[in-house]
CSV table of C-alpha atoms in Angstrom, one decimal:
chain,number,residue,atom,x,y,z
A,29,MET,CA,4.3,17.3,-10.4
A,30,LEU,CA,6.4,14.2,-9.0
A,31,ASN,CA,9.8,14.6,-9.4
A,32,LYS,CA,13.1,12.1,-9.3
A,33,ASP,CA,13.7,13.0,-5.4
A,34,ASP,CA,9.7,12.2,-5.0
A,35,ARG,CA,9.6,9.1,-7.1
A,36,ARG,CA,12.7,7.7,-5.2
A,37,ALA,CA,11.1,8.0,-1.9
A,38,ILE,CA,7.8,6.7,-2.8
A,39,ALA,CA,9.5,3.5,-4.2
A,40,GLY,CA,11.7,3.2,-1.1
A,41,LEU,CA,8.4,3.2,0.9
A,42,PHE,CA,7.0,0.4,-1.0
A,43,ASP,CA,10.1,-1.3,-1.2
A,44,ARG,CA,10.2,-1.8,2.6
A,45,LEU,CA,6.8,-2.6,3.2
A,46,ARG,CA,7.6,-5.3,0.7
A,47,ASP,CA,10.4,-6.4,3.0
A,48,VAL,CA,8.3,-6.1,6.2
A,49,GLU,CA,5.6,-7.9,4.7
A,50,HIS,CA,8.2,-11.2,4.1
A,51,LYS,CA,9.6,-11.0,7.7
A,52,VAL,CA,6.4,-10.1,10.2
A,53,PRO,CA,4.2,-13.0,11.3
A,54,PRO,CA,0.9,-12.7,9.9
A,55,ARG,CA,-1.5,-9.7,9.5
A,56,ASP,CA,-4.2,-9.4,12.1
A,57,THR,CA,-7.2,-10.7,9.8
A,58,ASP,CA,-9.6,-8.2,11.6
A,59,ALA,CA,-7.1,-5.0,11.5
A,60,GLU,CA,-6.7,-6.0,7.6
A,61,ALA,CA,-10.6,-6.3,7.4
A,62,MET,CA,-11.3,-3.1,9.1
A,63,ILE,CA,-8.4,-1.1,6.9
A,64,ARG,CA,-9.9,-2.6,3.6
A,65,ASP,CA,-13.5,-1.3,4.5
A,66,GLU,CA,-11.7,2.3,5.5
A,67,ILE,CA,-9.6,2.2,2.1
A,68,ARG,CA,-12.9,1.3,0.6
A,69,SER,CA,-14.8,4.3,1.6
A,70,GLN,CA,-12.3,6.8,1.7
A,71,PRO,CA,-10.0,5.9,-1.7
A,72,GLY,CA,-7.4,8.8,-1.4
A,73,ALA,CA,-6.4,7.5,2.1
A,74,PRO,CA,-3.1,5.4,0.9
A,75,TYR,CA,-2.2,8.3,-0.9
A,76,TYR,CA,-2.2,10.5,2.3
A,77,MET,CA,-0.8,7.7,4.4
A,78,ALA,CA,2.0,7.4,1.9
A,79,GLN,CA,2.9,11.1,2.2
A,80,THR,CA,2.6,11.4,6.2
A,81,ILE,CA,4.6,8.5,6.3
A,82,LEU,CA,7.4,10.2,4.1
A,83,VAL,CA,7.0,13.7,5.7
A,84,GLN,CA,7.5,11.6,9.2
A,85,GLU,CA,10.5,9.9,7.8
A,86,GLN,CA,12.1,13.0,6.9
A,87,ALA,CA,11.3,14.6,10.1
A,88,LEU,CA,12.8,12.1,12.2
A,89,LYS,CA,15.9,11.8,9.9
A,90,LEU,CA,16.4,15.7,10.5
A,91,ALA,CA,15.8,15.1,14.2
A,92,GLU,CA,18.2,12.5,14.6
A,93,GLN,CA,20.5,14.9,12.8
A,94,ARG,CA,19.9,17.8,15.1
A,95,ILE,CA,20.4,15.2,18.4
A,96,ARG,CA,23.8,14.1,16.8
A,97,GLU,CA,24.9,17.8,16.4
A,98,LEU,CA,23.7,18.8,19.8
A,99,GLU,CA,25.7,15.5,21.7
A,100,GLU,CA,28.7,16.6,19.8
A,101,GLU,CA,28.4,20.0,21.5
A,102,VAL,CA,28.0,18.4,24.7
A,103,VAL,CA,31.0,16.2,24.3
A,104,ARG,CA,33.4,19.3,23.4
């Protein structure tokens, strides 16, 4: 079941993707065609890709927090 935090995380991911789309050079048409073909053959892929990105972002945040804590311990 999708809760409020999950909904916020998914919306945030797609907001960031929208921003990137407007700021980067044009997409590689060959890569885009290949991705489109893969998604056509694996329709569930976008779901799993989004889940993977969100889990990796959370892991990165936790790792960054732990690095900060360790750096503070070294300074003391």
